[in-house]
Amino acid sequence: MSPLLALLLAAQPTVIDVVANPFPNDLSGRLGCTHFESGITIEGVPVIGGLSAMRIDGDQITLIGDDALAYSGKVIRNEDGFIRGLKDLSRLPLTNKKGEHLAKSRGDSEGLALYGSGAIVSLERKHRISRFRITDKGWTEDLPLYEETSKRLKPNQGFEALTELKDGRLLAISEGKDEDGLALVVLLMREGDRWEAVETSYRPGADFNVTDVSVDPKTGDLFVLERAFSKIRGPRARLARVAAPDLFEGAVMEGDEMVRLSALNGVDNMEGLQMERRADGALLAHMISDDNYNRLQQTVVMGFRIDEARCSASAIPRNAARARPEAVPQGAVEADKDH
């Protein structure tokens, strides 16, 4: 990034004019334990892309890109509550305490949790989970909650997924897997004025890697978005559910598959997930893709309704959590006083 562009990014929010295009594939109907309800592709001027995570609260949406950029705006919904467009979108940089836009080596931002008056972001390459303070000039990194220093994760396979659980814990899952096919899970718990980190594991689907997580606001169940890619089969996506009682330390978490999607279903590089309850109680899943700023890819937004009657926890055989050696507690860091 040029010094001039870095200066412009730090100077003021950039307003994005977003255009929503009709989804090219007609997927309406039941897919696995879901019903496909809506789909669009989006473009922006200036360019919007590389999106890694999104969080929706009412009509407000917050997104981050893997180039240390944050976006905020409003969602435009259809009559069923699904996303049909974005408006009032603005962009701010993620910066260090000096106000400098984070370099890719430190600012490969992937996971997002809105927390108090700020945000918590997971970042790759220098793998860490950090607190950011939000101002009208940018998101400033000021409090690392966890750093992965053991070199178990490759530079581009760090903590893609991050969410806040109903009990207030933060949960992060790595994209990278070990030789047993397990992704690293970090549970961050606030203990008074400090954050305590405990490690456990999650088992993605075969050939899949985790890209995001989101919580059902009613039940506390965890929904995990996973992706896979091959030159022959193209991009694929998988959505799995982990029941709230299985979110404990010291065991491998393993989800029940809700839906599996392929390139024939119109998916791209699906990276962002937001679960949401509609006013009538229906459980919605919103997904968004990272186009890697590649002209051959698109930023895809897809909406699904979970068929809870057909695919309730009692209707699907529960994958028993496999026993694992006692979870390893990590070092503590001082907590922020804001939340």
C-alpha positions as a printed Julia matrix, in Angstrom:
339×3 Matrix{Float64}:
   0.0     0.0     0.0
   1.35    3.42   -0.93
   2.03    5.99    1.83
  -0.51    8.34    0.21
  -3.28    5.72    0.26
  -2.45    4.87    3.87
  -2.72    8.55    4.76
  -6.09    8.87    3.02
  -7.44    5.79    4.74
  -6.46    7.16    8.14
  -7.83   10.62    7.44
 -11.55   10.01    7.1
 -14.17    7.31    6.48
 -14.59    6.3     2.85
 -18.22    6.15    1.69
 -19.01    3.12   -0.49
 -21.78    3.13   -3.09
 -23.05   -0.48   -3.09
 -24.87   -2.09   -6.0
 -26.78   -5.36   -5.42
 -27.28   -7.71   -8.36
 -29.8   -10.57   -8.64
 -28.42  -13.94   -7.65
 -27.53  -15.95  -10.77
 -28.76  -19.29   -9.42
 -32.36  -20.23   -8.56
 -31.88  -22.33   -5.45
 -35.29  -21.74   -3.89
 -36.46  -24.68   -1.85
 -35.06  -27.09    0.71
 -31.36  -27.82    0.86
 -30.37  -30.24    3.62
 -31.74  -28.91    6.9
 -32.26  -25.45    5.43
 -34.46  -23.57    2.98
 -32.65  -21.27    0.57
 -34.5   -17.94    0.7
 -32.43  -15.22   -0.96
 -29.21  -14.43   -2.74
 -27.46  -11.42   -4.24
 -24.01  -10.42   -5.4
 -22.68   -7.02   -4.43
 -20.24   -4.56   -5.96
 -18.98   -1.26   -4.61
 -17.55    2.03   -5.78
 -14.86    2.38   -4.52
 -14.22   -1.34   -4.65
 -15.42   -3.46   -1.75
 -13.99   -6.97   -1.4
 -11.93   -9.41    0.6
 -14.7    -9.66    3.21
 -13.99  -12.08    6.03
 -16.71  -11.62    8.65
 -19.98   -9.8     9.25
 -22.1    -8.97   12.26
 -25.71   -7.78   12.03
 -27.68   -6.06   14.79
 -31.15   -4.98   13.65
 -30.58   -2.97   10.49
 -26.93   -2.26   11.31
 -24.17   -4.3     9.66
 -20.45   -4.38   10.41
 -17.97   -6.2     8.18
 -14.22   -6.63    8.13
 -11.92   -7.42    5.23
  -8.72   -9.4     5.4
  -6.78   -6.26    4.38
  -7.35   -4.56    7.76
 -10.42   -2.62    6.66
 -13.73   -2.33    8.53
 -17.1    -1.44    7.0
 -20.28   -0.27    8.69
 -23.7     0.53    7.27
 -27.27   -0.66    7.07
 -28.9    -3.73    5.58
 -31.86   -3.52    3.21
 -34.13   -6.49    3.81
 -36.84   -8.19    1.78
 -40.25   -8.93    3.23
 -38.93  -12.13    4.84
 -36.03  -10.44    6.61
 -33.23  -11.5     4.27
 -30.58   -9.18    2.86
 -31.35   -7.67   -0.54
 -28.86   -4.81   -0.37
 -26.62   -2.54    1.7
 -26.73    1.22    2.13
 -24.92    4.03    3.97
 -21.76    1.91    3.91
 -18.51    3.51    5.03
 -14.99    2.17    5.43
 -12.34    2.72    8.11
  -8.85    1.26    8.54
  -7.62   -0.98   11.33
  -4.6     0.79   12.81
  -1.9     0.51   15.41
  -1.72    2.93   18.34
   0.17    5.41   16.15
  -2.77    5.57   13.76
  -0.91    3.66   11.01
  -2.88    1.23    8.84
  -1.88   -2.3     9.86
   0.42   -4.0     7.37
  -0.65   -7.35    5.92
   1.91   -9.13    8.09
   0.06   -7.89   11.19
  -3.35   -6.94    9.83
  -4.78  -10.02    8.11
  -8.11   -9.54    9.9
 -10.47  -12.52    9.78
 -12.9   -12.93   12.71
 -15.11  -10.32   14.36
 -17.04   -9.93   17.61
 -18.64   -6.63   18.58
 -17.9    -6.11   22.26
 -19.01   -3.21   24.4
 -18.2     0.05   22.63
 -15.47   -1.58   20.55
 -14.68   -4.77   18.69
 -12.58   -7.88   19.1
 -10.83   -9.11   15.98
  -8.85  -12.26   15.23
  -5.85  -11.79   12.97
  -3.62  -14.16   11.02
   0.09  -14.3    10.2
   0.95  -12.9    13.62
  -1.83  -15.01   15.13
  -3.69  -13.16   17.84
  -7.07  -12.02   19.16
  -7.14   -8.32   19.98
  -9.43   -5.63   21.31
  -9.94   -2.6    19.01
 -11.31    0.79   20.01
 -13.57    2.37   17.38
 -13.39    6.08   16.58
 -14.34    8.18   13.58
 -10.71    7.87   12.4
 -10.41    4.1    12.51
 -10.28    0.96   14.61
  -7.24    1.12   16.9
  -5.68   -2.07   18.27
  -4.96   -1.59   21.96
  -5.37   -4.83   23.9
  -4.17   -8.29   22.79
  -6.28  -10.93   24.56
  -4.48  -13.97   23.2
  -1.41  -14.69   21.06
  -0.62  -18.07   19.5
   3.17  -18.37   19.63
   3.74  -22.13   19.42
   4.01  -22.15   15.58
   1.32  -24.86   15.35
  -0.59  -22.77   12.81
   0.75  -21.82    9.38
   0.91  -18.08    8.65
  -2.3   -18.06    6.59
  -4.23  -20.62    8.67
  -4.87  -18.8    11.9
  -8.08  -17.86   13.71
 -10.59  -17.34   10.9
 -13.63  -17.6    13.17
 -14.6   -15.61   16.25
 -17.82  -15.06   18.22
 -19.16  -14.24   21.66
 -21.09  -17.03   23.37
 -24.26  -16.41   25.37
 -22.37  -16.82   28.65
 -19.94  -14.04   27.7
 -17.01  -16.23   26.7
 -15.26  -15.58   23.41
 -14.68  -18.54   21.1
 -12.2   -18.63   18.23
 -11.5   -21.47   15.78
  -8.5   -21.81   13.5
  -8.61  -22.48    9.79
  -5.59  -24.74   10.12
  -5.89  -28.34   11.28
  -3.48  -30.73   12.95
  -2.51  -34.21   11.75
  -5.73  -35.6    13.25
  -7.88  -33.18   11.24
  -8.7   -31.03   14.28
  -8.91  -27.25   14.3
  -7.61  -25.34   17.31
 -10.32  -23.77   19.5
  -9.56  -21.04   22.02
 -12.1   -20.14   24.7
 -11.45  -16.76   26.3
 -13.08  -16.19   29.67
 -13.06  -12.97   31.61
 -12.04  -13.54   35.21
 -12.37  -10.26   37.08
  -9.83   -7.91   35.54
  -8.11  -10.59   33.47
  -8.78  -12.79   30.44
  -8.05  -16.51   30.77
  -7.52  -18.64   27.65
  -8.26  -22.35   27.43
  -7.62  -24.49   24.34
  -9.71  -27.33   22.95
 -10.54  -28.6    19.42
 -13.2   -28.75   16.69
 -13.51  -31.39   13.97
 -14.57  -29.89   10.6
 -15.97  -31.98    7.76
 -13.46  -33.95    5.71
 -11.59  -31.62    3.3
 -13.22  -28.57    4.92
 -11.71  -25.73    6.95
 -13.48  -23.37    9.35
 -14.13  -19.79    8.18
 -16.64  -18.33   10.67
 -18.88  -19.05   13.65
 -22.09  -17.49   14.95
 -24.44  -18.2    17.85
 -28.18  -18.85   17.82
 -29.35  -16.01   20.08
 -32.19  -18.15   21.46
 -30.57  -21.51   22.23
 -26.89  -20.63   22.42
 -26.07  -23.31   19.84
 -22.96  -22.63   17.79
 -23.16  -22.62   13.99
 -19.9   -23.16   12.12
 -19.28  -22.18    8.5
 -16.68  -24.24    6.67
 -15.25  -24.1     3.16
 -13.38  -26.33    0.75
 -11.87  -25.77   -2.7
 -10.38  -27.86   -5.45
  -9.57  -27.08   -9.09
 -11.91  -29.84  -10.22
 -14.89  -29.29   -7.89
 -14.49  -25.57   -7.3
 -15.66  -23.89   -4.08
 -17.85  -25.69   -1.54
 -19.39  -24.68    1.77
 -20.73  -26.52    4.8
 -22.82  -25.31    7.75
 -22.74  -27.33   10.97
 -24.37  -26.9    14.38
 -22.78  -27.63   17.74
 -25.33  -27.85   20.57
 -24.73  -25.43   23.45
 -24.16  -28.23   26.02
 -21.21  -29.45   23.9
 -19.35  -26.14   24.25
 -17.22  -27.28   27.14
 -13.51  -27.55   27.71
 -11.4   -30.64   27.24
 -13.33  -32.42   24.48
 -13.45  -32.33   20.69
 -16.47  -30.38   19.46
 -18.14  -31.91   16.41
 -21.15  -30.43   14.66
 -24.25  -31.82   12.98
 -24.33  -30.91    9.3
 -27.15  -28.53    8.35
 -26.34  -28.08    4.66
 -23.55  -28.73    2.19
 -23.26  -26.51   -0.88
 -21.22  -26.75   -4.07
 -20.33  -24.51   -6.99
 -23.55  -25.71   -8.64
 -25.44  -23.97   -5.81
 -23.72  -20.69   -6.6
 -21.35  -20.45   -3.63
 -18.05  -18.66   -3.83
 -15.36  -18.45   -1.14
 -17.85  -18.32    1.75
 -16.21  -16.71    4.8
 -18.76  -14.76    6.85
 -21.74  -16.05    8.85
 -24.44  -14.39   10.97
 -27.23  -16.3    12.7
 -30.34  -14.3    13.54
 -33.84  -14.83   14.96
 -36.71  -13.26   13.02
 -39.63  -11.66   14.91
 -41.72  -14.81   14.3
 -38.96  -16.97   15.84
 -37.55  -18.38   12.6
 -33.8   -19.01   12.64
 -31.97  -17.35    9.75
 -28.43  -17.86    8.46
 -26.78  -15.09    6.44
 -23.54  -15.92    4.59
 -21.09  -13.71    2.67
 -18.07  -14.55    0.52
 -14.54  -13.21    0.16
 -13.83  -12.51   -3.51
 -10.07  -12.08   -2.9
 -10.3    -9.01   -5.17
 -10.26  -11.53   -8.03
 -12.23  -10.64  -11.18
 -13.17  -14.31  -11.58
 -14.89  -14.32   -8.18
 -17.85  -12.47   -6.67
 -18.99  -11.16   -3.31
 -22.0   -13.4    -2.73
 -24.62  -12.89   -0.01
 -26.89  -15.87    0.66
 -29.79  -16.3     3.08
 -31.15  -19.55    4.53
 -33.89  -20.46    6.98
 -33.04  -23.37    9.26
 -35.7   -26.1     9.24
 -35.78  -26.6    13.0
 -38.79  -28.9    12.99
 -37.08  -31.31   10.62
 -33.57  -30.88   11.94
 -33.87  -30.29   15.68
 -31.16  -31.52   18.0
 -33.34  -34.51   18.91
 -34.03  -35.38   15.27
 -30.36  -35.63   14.27
 -28.1   -38.26   15.82
 -25.76  -36.32   18.06
 -22.07  -36.71   17.31
 -20.64  -37.74   20.65
 -17.75  -35.58   21.76
 -14.54  -37.57   21.73
 -12.57  -37.51   24.95
  -9.38  -35.52   24.88
  -6.58  -34.86   27.36
  -7.41  -32.09   29.79
  -7.57  -28.7    28.11
  -4.42  -26.67   28.49
  -4.88  -23.28   30.21
  -2.92  -20.46   28.63
  -1.55  -17.25   30.06
  -3.88  -14.54   31.3
  -4.01  -10.95   30.14
  -5.54   -7.95   31.81
  -9.14   -7.28   30.78
 -10.47   -4.01   29.43
 -12.72   -2.13   31.86
 -15.33   -1.17   29.24
 -17.42   -4.33   29.22
